[in-house]
Short mmCIF file of N, CA and C and ligand atoms in Angstrom, two decimals:
data_model
loop_
_atom_site.label_atom_id
_atom_site.label_comp_id
_atom_site.label_asym_id
_atom_site.label_seq_id
_atom_site.Cartn_x
_atom_site.Cartn_y
_atom_site.Cartn_z
N MET A 1 16.31 8.11 -26.02
CA MET A 1 15.86 7.26 -26.94
C MET A 1 16.12 8.08 -28.61
N GLN A 2 16.84 7.17 -29.26
CA GLN A 2 17.01 8.13 -30.95
C GLN A 2 15.52 7.80 -31.43
N ALA A 3 15.40 8.68 -32.59
CA ALA A 3 14.07 8.21 -33.28
C ALA A 3 14.96 8.21 -34.78
N LEU A 4 15.75 6.89 -35.12
CA LEU A 4 16.30 6.93 -35.99
C LEU A 4 15.37 5.87 -37.34
N PHE A 5 15.15 6.70 -38.60
CA PHE A 5 14.22 5.75 -39.26
C PHE A 5 14.36 4.47 -39.91
N ASP A 6 15.86 4.04 -39.33
CA ASP A 6 15.96 2.52 -40.08
C ASP A 6 16.20 1.91 -38.95
N ASP A 7 16.06 2.53 -37.71
CA ASP A 7 16.80 1.73 -36.30
C ASP A 7 15.01 1.15 -35.89
N TYR A 8 13.89 0.95 -36.21
CA TYR A 8 12.79 0.92 -36.08
C TYR A 8 12.31 -0.21 -34.85
N VAL A 9 13.18 -1.02 -34.46
CA VAL A 9 12.88 -2.21 -33.69
C VAL A 9 12.71 -1.73 -32.08
N ALA A 10 13.86 -1.18 -31.55
CA ALA A 10 13.27 -0.10 -30.29
C ALA A 10 12.03 -0.31 -30.15
N ALA A 11 11.90 1.32 -31.32
CA ALA A 11 10.78 2.13 -31.13
C ALA A 11 9.70 1.34 -31.51
N ALA A 12 9.43 0.41 -32.07
CA ALA A 12 8.37 -0.40 -32.14
C ALA A 12 7.72 -1.29 -30.98
N GLY A 13 9.03 -1.74 -30.69
CA GLY A 13 9.11 -2.49 -29.07
C GLY A 13 8.42 -1.53 -27.88
N LEU A 14 8.68 -0.79 -28.10
CA LEU A 14 7.92 0.33 -27.24
C LEU A 14 6.76 0.69 -27.30
N ALA A 15 6.45 1.03 -28.36
CA ALA A 15 5.32 0.91 -29.06
C ALA A 15 4.04 -0.06 -28.34
N THR A 16 4.70 -0.91 -28.81
CA THR A 16 3.92 -2.66 -28.06
C THR A 16 4.03 -2.74 -26.84
N GLU A 17 4.97 -2.20 -26.09
CA GLU A 17 4.89 -2.51 -24.69
C GLU A 17 4.09 -1.33 -24.04
N LEU A 18 4.16 -0.16 -24.81
CA LEU A 18 3.23 1.28 -24.32
C LEU A 18 1.68 0.51 -24.54
N VAL A 19 1.49 0.41 -25.35
CA VAL A 19 -0.28 -0.09 -25.45
C VAL A 19 -0.71 -1.12 -24.31
N ASN A 20 0.69 -2.39 -24.15
CA ASN A 20 -0.42 -2.99 -23.39
C ASN A 20 -0.10 -2.99 -21.75
N THR A 21 0.49 -1.56 -21.49
CA THR A 21 0.09 -1.62 -20.34
C THR A 21 -1.27 -0.62 -20.07
N ALA A 22 -2.13 -0.67 -20.93
CA ALA A 22 -3.72 -0.03 -20.94
C ALA A 22 -4.11 -1.09 -19.71
N PRO A 23 -4.92 -0.75 -19.04
CA PRO A 23 -6.28 -1.43 -18.18
C PRO A 23 -6.49 -2.28 -19.32
N GLY A 24 -7.35 -3.52 -19.46
CA GLY A 24 -7.96 -4.14 -20.05
C GLY A 24 -7.46 -5.40 -20.92
N VAL A 25 -6.08 -5.25 -21.38
CA VAL A 25 -4.91 -6.14 -21.02
C VAL A 25 -4.72 -7.04 -20.45
N TRP A 26 -3.70 -8.15 -20.69
CA TRP A 26 -3.89 -9.79 -20.11
C TRP A 26 -4.26 -9.42 -18.94
N HIS A 27 -3.45 -8.15 -17.74
CA HIS A 27 -3.26 -8.33 -16.25
C HIS A 27 -4.20 -7.37 -15.83
N GLY A 28 -5.55 -6.74 -16.52
CA GLY A 28 -6.45 -6.49 -16.18
C GLY A 28 -6.48 -4.88 -15.64
N GLU A 29 -5.25 -4.74 -14.61
CA GLU A 29 -4.81 -3.70 -13.94
C GLU A 29 -4.47 -2.32 -15.29
N ASP A 30 -4.38 -0.64 -15.33
CA ASP A 30 -3.53 0.09 -15.41
C ASP A 30 -1.70 0.00 -15.07
N GLN A 31 -1.12 -0.47 -15.74
CA GLN A 31 0.45 -0.12 -15.32
C GLN A 31 0.66 0.78 -15.32
N LEU A 32 0.64 1.69 -15.82
CA LEU A 32 1.08 2.85 -15.53
C LEU A 32 0.13 3.70 -15.02
N ASP A 33 -0.38 3.39 -13.84
CA ASP A 33 -1.55 3.82 -12.80
C ASP A 33 -0.68 5.41 -11.91
N ASP A 34 0.43 5.62 -11.84
CA ASP A 34 1.09 6.54 -11.37
C ASP A 34 2.08 7.22 -12.12
N ASP A 35 2.81 8.48 -11.66
CA ASP A 35 3.93 8.87 -12.03
C ASP A 35 5.02 7.59 -12.03
N ALA A 36 5.22 7.29 -10.74
CA ALA A 36 6.55 6.49 -10.38
C ALA A 36 6.53 5.36 -11.75
N ALA A 37 5.45 4.71 -12.07
CA ALA A 37 5.46 3.66 -12.68
C ALA A 37 5.08 4.03 -13.99
N LEU A 38 4.99 5.26 -14.62
CA LEU A 38 5.57 5.88 -15.79
C LEU A 38 7.08 6.14 -15.92
N ALA A 39 7.44 6.32 -14.84
CA ALA A 39 9.09 7.03 -14.80
C ALA A 39 9.77 5.77 -15.02
N SER A 40 9.47 4.37 -14.26
CA SER A 40 10.03 3.06 -14.30
C SER A 40 9.88 2.73 -15.65
N PHE A 41 8.81 2.90 -16.50
CA PHE A 41 8.39 2.30 -17.65
C PHE A 41 9.42 2.64 -18.68
N LEU A 42 9.77 4.53 -18.24
CA LEU A 42 10.58 5.03 -19.88
C LEU A 42 12.43 4.47 -19.23
N ALA A 43 12.13 4.27 -17.70
CA ALA A 43 13.85 4.26 -17.73
C ALA A 43 14.17 2.93 -18.18
N GLU A 44 13.13 1.46 -18.56
CA GLU A 44 13.03 0.45 -18.93
C GLU A 44 13.37 0.87 -20.48
N HIS A 45 13.24 1.42 -21.17
CA HIS A 45 12.85 1.93 -22.78
C HIS A 45 14.17 2.87 -22.70
N GLY A 46 14.83 3.42 -21.98
CA GLY A 46 16.03 4.26 -22.31
C GLY A 46 15.90 5.88 -22.73
N VAL A 47 14.06 6.06 -22.09
CA VAL A 47 13.89 7.47 -22.40
C VAL A 47 14.38 8.24 -21.41
N THR A 48 15.00 9.42 -21.12
CA THR A 48 15.51 9.95 -20.07
C THR A 48 14.66 11.08 -19.32
N ASP A 49 13.59 11.17 -19.98
CA ASP A 49 12.61 12.54 -19.48
C ASP A 49 12.41 12.23 -18.13
N GLU A 50 12.01 13.39 -17.59
CA GLU A 50 11.69 13.64 -16.06
C GLU A 50 9.58 13.55 -16.54
N VAL A 51 9.41 12.97 -15.09
CA VAL A 51 7.66 13.07 -15.69
C VAL A 51 7.39 14.04 -14.64
N GLY A 52 6.70 14.84 -15.12
CA GLY A 52 6.23 16.23 -14.94
C GLY A 52 4.65 16.54 -15.16
N PRO A 53 3.74 17.28 -14.03
CA PRO A 53 2.46 17.60 -13.80
C PRO A 53 2.31 17.73 -15.15
N GLY A 54 0.86 16.68 -15.20
CA GLY A 54 -0.41 16.42 -16.56
C GLY A 54 0.73 15.63 -17.62
N ASP A 55 2.16 15.21 -17.38
CA ASP A 55 2.44 14.05 -18.31
C ASP A 55 1.82 12.80 -18.38
N LEU A 56 1.47 12.13 -17.31
CA LEU A 56 0.91 10.62 -17.01
C LEU A 56 -0.59 10.85 -17.66
N ALA A 57 -1.38 11.66 -17.76
CA ALA A 57 -2.99 11.86 -18.45
C ALA A 57 -2.47 11.70 -20.21
N ALA A 58 -1.43 12.76 -20.35
CA ALA A 58 -1.40 12.76 -22.02
C ALA A 58 -0.43 11.63 -22.54
N VAL A 59 0.27 11.28 -21.91
CA VAL A 59 0.88 9.86 -21.95
C VAL A 59 -0.55 8.51 -22.45
N HIS A 60 -1.39 8.90 -21.19
CA HIS A 60 -2.34 7.64 -21.13
C HIS A 60 -3.32 8.10 -22.39
N ASP A 61 -3.15 9.13 -23.11
CA ASP A 61 -4.11 10.02 -24.30
C ASP A 61 -3.30 9.24 -25.36
N VAL A 62 -1.96 9.12 -25.58
CA VAL A 62 -1.02 8.82 -26.59
C VAL A 62 -1.47 7.46 -26.44
N ARG A 63 -1.13 6.61 -25.45
CA ARG A 63 -1.23 4.94 -25.26
C ARG A 63 -2.64 4.33 -26.45
N ALA A 64 -3.71 5.74 -26.04
CA ALA A 64 -4.80 5.03 -26.30
C ALA A 64 -5.07 5.36 -27.98
N ARG A 65 -4.23 6.15 -28.37
CA ARG A 65 -4.32 6.55 -30.37
C ARG A 65 -3.47 5.42 -30.61
N LEU A 66 -2.35 5.53 -29.85
CA LEU A 66 -1.52 4.11 -29.94
C LEU A 66 -2.08 2.88 -30.58
N ARG A 67 -2.94 2.60 -29.46
CA ARG A 67 -3.38 1.05 -29.38
C ARG A 67 -4.26 1.48 -31.11
N ALA A 68 -5.00 2.14 -30.83
CA ALA A 68 -6.21 2.26 -32.60
C ALA A 68 -5.09 2.63 -33.59
N VAL A 69 -3.81 2.95 -33.54
CA VAL A 69 -3.26 2.61 -34.69
C VAL A 69 -2.63 1.18 -35.24
N LEU A 70 -2.02 0.46 -33.93
CA LEU A 70 -1.67 -1.25 -34.10
C LEU A 70 -2.81 -1.70 -33.91
N ASP A 71 -4.07 -1.32 -33.57
CA ASP A 71 -5.25 -2.28 -34.11
C ASP A 71 -5.77 -2.16 -35.36
N HIS A 72 -4.97 -1.58 -36.83
CA HIS A 72 -5.53 -1.51 -37.85
C HIS A 72 -4.83 -2.47 -38.22
N ARG A 73 -4.93 -2.77 -39.41
CA ARG A 73 -4.70 -4.50 -39.89
C ARG A 73 -4.34 -3.81 -41.56
N ASP A 74 -4.91 -2.46 -42.11
CA ASP A 74 -4.67 -2.26 -43.88
C ASP A 74 -3.65 -1.41 -43.20
N ALA A 75 -2.48 -1.64 -44.45
CA ALA A 75 -1.54 -1.03 -44.30
C ALA A 75 -1.58 0.57 -44.86
N GLY A 76 -2.46 0.93 -45.47
CA GLY A 76 -2.73 2.73 -45.59
C GLY A 76 -3.53 3.14 -44.44
N ASP A 77 -4.09 2.21 -43.90
CA ASP A 77 -4.73 3.01 -42.57
C ASP A 77 -3.85 2.84 -41.47
N LEU A 78 -2.81 2.35 -41.05
CA LEU A 78 -1.56 2.03 -40.39
C LEU A 78 -0.57 3.33 -40.55
N ALA A 79 -0.04 3.31 -42.11
CA ALA A 79 0.56 4.02 -42.46
C ALA A 79 -0.13 5.49 -42.10
N ALA A 80 -1.24 5.88 -42.09
CA ALA A 80 -2.04 7.39 -41.86
C ALA A 80 -2.17 7.34 -40.49
N GLY A 81 -2.16 6.51 -39.74
CA GLY A 81 -2.61 6.33 -38.15
C GLY A 81 -0.98 6.91 -37.27
N ALA A 82 -0.25 6.31 -38.04
CA ALA A 82 1.19 6.07 -37.46
C ALA A 82 1.89 7.41 -37.72
N SER A 83 1.39 8.15 -38.77
CA SER A 83 1.68 9.45 -39.53
C SER A 83 1.40 10.74 -38.69
N ALA A 84 -0.06 10.08 -38.11
CA ALA A 84 -0.53 11.50 -37.29
C ALA A 84 0.15 11.25 -35.96
N LEU A 85 0.69 10.31 -35.45
CA LEU A 85 1.09 10.32 -34.23
C LEU A 85 2.53 10.82 -34.34
N VAL A 86 3.18 10.72 -35.54
CA VAL A 86 4.52 11.52 -35.45
C VAL A 86 4.70 12.84 -35.99
N ALA A 87 3.41 13.60 -36.33
CA ALA A 87 3.33 14.78 -36.58
C ALA A 87 3.57 15.12 -35.19
N ARG A 88 2.63 15.00 -34.35
CA ARG A 88 2.51 15.56 -32.66
C ARG A 88 3.67 15.68 -32.00
N GLY A 89 4.73 15.57 -32.50
CA GLY A 89 5.94 15.14 -31.67
C GLY A 89 7.28 16.18 -33.12
N LEU A 90 7.03 15.82 -34.14
CA LEU A 90 7.97 16.08 -34.89
C LEU A 90 8.22 17.32 -34.80
N GLY A 91 9.98 17.91 -34.98
CA GLY A 91 10.79 19.24 -35.10
C GLY A 91 11.07 19.11 -36.67
N THR A 92 12.06 18.54 -36.54
CA THR A 92 12.78 18.24 -37.79
C THR A 92 13.52 17.02 -38.21
N VAL A 93 14.16 16.70 -39.88
CA VAL A 93 14.73 15.50 -40.07
C VAL A 93 16.41 16.22 -40.35
N GLY A 94 16.92 15.07 -39.94
CA GLY A 94 18.58 14.83 -40.11
C GLY A 94 18.82 13.73 -39.88
N LEU A 95 20.34 14.06 -39.49
CA LEU A 95 21.26 12.91 -39.30
C LEU A 95 21.87 12.80 -38.18
N ASP A 96 21.30 11.58 -37.68
CA ASP A 96 22.20 11.17 -36.44
C ASP A 96 22.72 10.37 -36.33
N PRO A 97 23.87 10.15 -35.24
CA PRO A 97 24.51 8.83 -35.38
C PRO A 97 24.15 7.46 -34.18
N ASP A 98 24.22 6.64 -35.00
CA ASP A 98 23.61 5.42 -35.13
C ASP A 98 24.61 4.63 -34.09
N GLY A 99 24.57 3.41 -33.41
CA GLY A 99 25.12 2.85 -31.87
C GLY A 99 26.55 3.06 -32.91
N ARG A 100 26.79 2.65 -34.11
CA ARG A 100 28.23 2.35 -34.20
C ARG A 100 29.09 3.73 -35.06
N GLY A 101 28.45 4.65 -34.44
CA GLY A 101 28.51 6.16 -34.82
C GLY A 101 28.52 6.90 -36.25
N ARG A 102 27.53 5.97 -37.08
CA ARG A 102 27.19 5.91 -38.58
C ARG A 102 26.25 6.90 -38.70
N LEU A 103 26.20 8.39 -39.80
CA LEU A 103 25.25 8.93 -39.67
C LEU A 103 23.79 8.46 -40.09
N GLN A 104 22.79 8.45 -39.96
CA GLN A 104 21.53 7.75 -39.91
C GLN A 104 20.72 8.77 -40.45
N TRP A 105 19.61 8.67 -41.07
CA TRP A 105 18.45 9.93 -41.20
C TRP A 105 17.80 9.33 -39.61
N GLY A 106 17.31 10.69 -38.85
CA GLY A 106 16.53 10.51 -38.03
C GLY A 106 15.73 11.76 -37.41
N ALA A 107 14.51 11.27 -36.86
CA ALA A 107 13.32 12.59 -36.63
C ALA A 107 13.82 12.94 -35.35
N ARG A 108 13.77 14.25 -35.02
CA ARG A 108 14.01 15.32 -33.86
C ARG A 108 12.58 15.76 -32.97
N PRO A 109 12.44 15.59 -32.08
CA PRO A 109 11.18 16.09 -31.53
C PRO A 109 11.49 17.64 -31.70
N ARG A 110 10.38 18.14 -31.91
CA ARG A 110 10.24 20.07 -31.59
C ARG A 110 10.32 20.14 -29.93
N PRO A 111 11.26 21.59 -30.22
CA PRO A 111 11.92 21.94 -29.03
C PRO A 111 10.78 21.96 -27.73
N ASP A 112 9.43 22.21 -28.04
CA ASP A 112 8.75 22.28 -27.06
C ASP A 112 7.88 20.93 -26.79
N ALA A 113 8.57 20.09 -27.50
CA ALA A 113 7.58 18.77 -27.32
C ALA A 113 7.30 18.53 -26.15
N SER A 114 6.25 17.81 -25.62
CA SER A 114 6.19 17.05 -24.15
C SER A 114 6.83 16.06 -24.07
N LEU A 115 6.69 15.13 -23.40
CA LEU A 115 6.89 13.95 -23.17
C LEU A 115 6.10 12.77 -23.47
N ALA A 116 5.09 13.40 -23.57
CA ALA A 116 3.81 12.43 -24.31
C ALA A 116 3.76 12.67 -25.80
N ASP A 117 4.58 14.22 -26.31
CA ASP A 117 4.35 14.12 -27.61
C ASP A 117 5.57 13.39 -28.31
N ARG A 118 6.84 12.85 -27.85
CA ARG A 118 7.92 12.43 -28.06
C ARG A 118 7.79 10.92 -28.02
N LEU A 119 6.47 10.32 -26.84
CA LEU A 119 6.56 9.39 -26.95
C LEU A 119 5.60 8.55 -28.23
N ALA A 120 5.00 9.81 -28.79
CA ALA A 120 4.32 9.73 -30.09
C ALA A 120 4.89 9.51 -30.54
N LEU A 121 5.70 10.60 -31.36
CA LEU A 121 6.66 10.26 -32.15
C LEU A 121 7.30 9.26 -32.08
N LEU A 122 7.73 8.42 -31.14
CA LEU A 122 9.11 7.54 -31.15
C LEU A 122 8.04 6.32 -31.43
N GLY A 123 6.55 6.23 -30.73
CA GLY A 123 5.66 4.92 -31.38
C GLY A 123 5.05 4.76 -32.79
N GLY A 124 4.87 6.10 -33.51
CA GLY A 124 4.81 6.67 -34.55
C GLY A 124 5.42 5.78 -35.42
N LEU A 125 6.70 6.41 -35.00
CA LEU A 125 8.06 5.93 -36.33
C LEU A 125 8.28 4.03 -36.26
N GLY A 126 8.20 3.89 -34.74
CA GLY A 126 8.39 2.63 -34.83
C GLY A 126 7.38 1.73 -35.82
N ALA A 127 6.27 2.46 -35.84
CA ALA A 127 5.30 1.47 -36.44
C ALA A 127 5.41 1.65 -38.04
N LEU A 128 5.75 2.82 -38.18
CA LEU A 128 6.03 3.30 -40.02
C LEU A 128 7.47 2.39 -40.11
N GLY A 129 8.41 2.46 -39.51
CA GLY A 129 9.46 1.79 -39.60
C GLY A 129 9.42 -0.14 -39.96
N ALA A 130 8.16 -0.64 -39.55
CA ALA A 130 7.93 -1.85 -39.34
C ALA A 130 6.98 -2.18 -39.94
N LEU A 131 6.30 -1.33 -40.20
CA LEU A 131 5.35 -1.65 -41.69
C LEU A 131 6.27 -1.47 -43.25
N ARG A 132 7.01 -0.47 -43.04
CA ARG A 132 8.16 -0.35 -44.05
C ARG A 132 8.79 -1.50 -44.74
N ALA A 133 9.75 -2.15 -43.38
CA ALA A 133 10.77 -3.10 -43.36
C ALA A 133 10.01 -4.49 -43.53
N LEU A 134 8.33 -4.23 -43.18
CA LEU A 134 8.04 -6.00 -42.59
C LEU A 134 6.68 -6.02 -43.19
N GLY A 135 5.96 -5.29 -43.17
CA GLY A 135 5.00 -5.19 -43.68
C GLY A 135 3.83 -5.42 -42.99
N PRO A 136 1.97 -4.73 -43.00
CA PRO A 136 1.01 -5.13 -42.37
C PRO A 136 0.92 -6.39 -41.58
N GLU A 137 1.30 -7.14 -42.17
CA GLU A 137 0.78 -8.88 -41.53
C GLU A 137 1.15 -8.93 -40.16
N ARG A 138 3.03 -8.02 -39.87
CA ARG A 138 3.52 -8.00 -38.57
C ARG A 138 2.94 -7.05 -37.36
N PHE A 139 1.45 -6.63 -37.65
CA PHE A 139 1.00 -5.85 -36.62
C PHE A 139 -0.10 -7.22 -36.51
N ARG A 140 -1.06 -7.46 -35.36
CA ARG A 140 -1.37 -8.53 -34.96
C ARG A 140 -1.78 -8.48 -33.14
N ASP A 141 -3.10 -9.16 -33.33
CA ASP A 141 -3.39 -9.63 -31.78
C ASP A 141 -2.86 -10.64 -30.99
N CYS A 142 -2.64 -10.32 -30.08
CA CYS A 142 -2.41 -11.64 -29.02
C CYS A 142 -2.84 -12.95 -29.23
N ALA A 143 -2.39 -14.05 -29.46
CA ALA A 143 -3.02 -15.71 -29.80
C ALA A 143 -3.26 -16.26 -28.24
N SER A 144 -3.14 -15.07 -26.85
CA SER A 144 -4.00 -15.73 -26.06
C SER A 144 -5.09 -15.57 -25.81
N ASP A 145 -6.18 -16.32 -26.00
CA ASP A 145 -7.63 -16.54 -25.65
C ASP A 145 -8.00 -15.64 -24.68
N THR A 146 -7.10 -15.28 -23.84
CA THR A 146 -7.12 -14.49 -22.16
C THR A 146 -7.13 -13.18 -22.62
N CYS A 147 -6.21 -12.53 -23.59
CA CYS A 147 -5.67 -11.62 -23.70
C CYS A 147 -6.07 -10.97 -24.88
N SER A 148 -6.25 -9.01 -24.52
CA SER A 148 -6.87 -8.64 -25.53
C SER A 148 -5.76 -7.62 -26.09
N GLY A 149 -4.28 -7.93 -25.76
CA GLY A 149 -2.70 -7.07 -26.14
C GLY A 149 -3.03 -7.29 -27.58
N VAL A 150 -1.99 -6.35 -28.47
CA VAL A 150 -1.47 -6.60 -29.29
C VAL A 150 -0.52 -6.36 -29.82
N PHE A 151 0.67 -6.21 -30.49
CA PHE A 151 1.79 -6.24 -30.82
C PHE A 151 2.36 -5.99 -32.37
N ILE A 152 3.80 -5.71 -32.73
CA ILE A 152 4.32 -5.73 -33.64
C ILE A 152 5.39 -6.76 -33.91
N ASP A 153 5.20 -7.29 -34.57
CA ASP A 153 6.38 -8.52 -34.54
C ASP A 153 7.71 -8.41 -35.53
N THR A 154 8.87 -7.89 -34.63
CA THR A 154 9.76 -7.04 -35.68
C THR A 154 11.01 -8.62 -35.32
N THR A 155 10.42 -9.59 -35.36
CA THR A 155 11.54 -10.81 -35.41
C THR A 155 11.83 -11.19 -36.81
N ARG A 156 13.28 -11.95 -36.95
CA ARG A 156 13.49 -11.99 -37.60
C ARG A 156 12.64 -12.94 -38.82
N PRO A 157 12.10 -14.39 -37.91
CA PRO A 157 11.11 -15.26 -38.40
C PRO A 157 9.88 -14.80 -38.46
N GLY A 158 9.70 -13.60 -37.86
CA GLY A 158 8.21 -13.38 -38.13
C GLY A 158 7.56 -13.79 -37.52
N ARG A 159 7.91 -14.90 -36.16
CA ARG A 159 6.53 -16.28 -35.93
C ARG A 159 6.06 -15.75 -34.87
N ARG A 160 6.25 -14.47 -34.04
CA ARG A 160 5.62 -14.25 -32.57
C ARG A 160 3.88 -14.23 -32.83
N ARG A 161 3.84 -14.85 -31.54
CA ARG A 161 2.13 -15.07 -31.25
C ARG A 161 1.82 -14.21 -30.44
N TYR A 162 2.45 -13.66 -29.22
CA TYR A 162 1.99 -13.37 -28.20
C TYR A 162 2.68 -11.72 -27.59
N CYS A 163 1.63 -10.98 -27.15
CA CYS A 163 1.99 -9.57 -27.02
C CYS A 163 2.89 -9.89 -25.95
N MET A 164 3.21 -10.39 -25.24
CA MET A 164 4.10 -10.55 -23.87
C MET A 164 4.45 -12.22 -23.95
N PRO A 165 5.78 -12.62 -24.55
CA PRO A 165 5.76 -13.63 -25.08
C PRO A 165 6.18 -14.94 -23.60
N ASP A 166 6.64 -14.38 -22.82
CA ASP A 166 6.80 -14.64 -21.60
C ASP A 166 5.87 -15.32 -20.42
N LEU A 167 4.33 -14.22 -21.04
CA LEU A 167 3.41 -14.49 -20.24
C LEU A 167 2.60 -14.65 -20.78
N CYS A 168 2.16 -14.04 -21.95
CA CYS A 168 0.83 -14.45 -22.46
C CYS A 168 0.68 -15.99 -23.01
N GLY A 169 1.82 -16.40 -23.58
CA GLY A 169 2.01 -17.88 -23.99
C GLY A 169 2.03 -19.30 -22.66
N ASN A 170 1.44 -18.45 -21.49
CA ASN A 170 1.68 -19.85 -20.43
C ASN A 170 0.77 -19.42 -19.62
N ARG A 171 -0.10 -19.82 -19.41
CA ARG A 171 -1.55 -19.38 -18.09
C ARG A 171 -0.42 -19.49 -17.11
N ALA A 172 0.56 -20.73 -16.66
CA ALA A 172 0.91 -20.65 -15.25
C ALA A 172 1.42 -19.57 -14.75
N ASN A 173 2.67 -18.48 -15.97
CA ASN A 173 3.50 -17.69 -15.90
C ASN A 173 2.41 -16.61 -15.21
N VAL A 174 1.13 -16.75 -16.26
CA VAL A 174 0.43 -15.64 -15.92
C VAL A 174 -0.34 -15.06 -14.36
N ALA A 175 -0.37 -16.63 -14.00
CA ALA A 175 -0.80 -16.90 -12.24
C ALA A 175 -0.32 -16.18 -11.69
N ALA A 176 1.30 -16.65 -11.63
CA ALA A 176 2.04 -16.58 -11.10
C ALA A 176 2.34 -14.95 -10.91
N TYR A 177 2.47 -14.51 -12.16
CA TYR A 177 2.52 -13.05 -12.13
C TYR A 177 1.16 -11.93 -11.30
N ARG A 178 0.38 -12.60 -11.27
CA ARG A 178 -0.92 -11.49 -10.55
C ARG A 178 -0.64 -12.10 -9.32
N ALA A 179 -0.19 -13.19 -8.45
CA ALA A 179 -0.03 -13.34 -7.18
C ALA A 179 1.08 -12.81 -6.76
N ARG A 180 2.18 -12.38 -7.18
CA ARG A 180 3.29 -11.84 -7.19
C ARG A 180 3.03 -10.53 -6.84
N ARG A 181 2.23 -9.58 -7.81
CA ARG A 181 1.46 -8.66 -7.89
C ARG A 181 1.08 -8.04 -6.39
N LYS A 182 -0.53 -8.87 -6.58
CA LYS A 182 -1.16 -8.79 -5.05
C LYS A 182 -0.37 -8.36 -3.89
N ALA A 183 0.59 -9.79 -3.73
CA ALA A 183 1.55 -9.99 -2.53
C ALA A 183 2.27 -8.43 -2.38
N SER A 184 2.88 -7.81 -3.71
CA SER A 184 3.67 -6.61 -3.19
C SER A 184 3.21 -5.53 -3.18
N GLY A 185 1.31 -5.35 -3.74
CA GLY A 185 0.57 -4.07 -3.59
C GLY A 185 0.45 -3.74 -4.98
N GLY A 186 0.50 -4.26 -6.08
CA GLY A 186 0.87 -3.78 -7.03
C GLY A 186 1.42 -2.98 -7.79
N SER A 187 2.94 -2.86 -6.69
CA SER A 187 3.83 -1.77 -7.18
C SER A 187 4.62 -2.41 -7.94
N SER A 188 4.82 -3.56 -8.51
CA SER A 188 5.94 -4.11 -9.23
C SER A 188 5.35 -4.38 -10.63
ZN1 ZN B 1 -0.98 -11.06 -24.57
#
C-alpha cells in the first residue's frame, strides 16, 4: 500500500478499520487476536508485509495510539497526534506514481521500519490527509448507542454515521454477525 499525500482515502479507511478491531468496539472481542487474523487484515488492505515475531504486540500498541489520535476533535490535537505516528515510520519524502502513473508526493518508510511502524505511517498520513482536505468534523464517534467505535468520514457528502455502516447501523446485522462468529469459533 502506497502512502501518497493526496490519496488519503484508503489510508484513512485502514486507520478506521484498524482501530475498530480493538476489544471493546461493537463486537466486543479483539479482531486481531493472533498472527493469522493480522495477516488477513493486512491482505484485505493491500499490505503485503509478512507477519513476524513481535509484530502482533507492536501492531496492538500502534492501534491504541491511533485510537487516541482519532478520539481528538480539535484540529491541532489531531495534527500533532497524527504527525507523531507518521514520524515513527517515516524515511524520506519523494515522488511515486499513483494508480494512473502520475507522479505524486508520497512518504516512504524507513528501510528498517517494522510492520507496526509502517502501519503507523500509513494511518497517520491518512488522518493528516483527511484533516487537511475535509476538516476535523470528519473525525466522529459511531452513532450506534451500542458501539464505541470511531471513524474518519471520507465520503463526498460527509454524512456517514457509523464506524461499520453495514453492521452498526443495523442491530439485526450485529446479532447475525455475532451468531456467525460464535458458530465458526470466532475465526472469521
Ligand atoms: Zn460502530
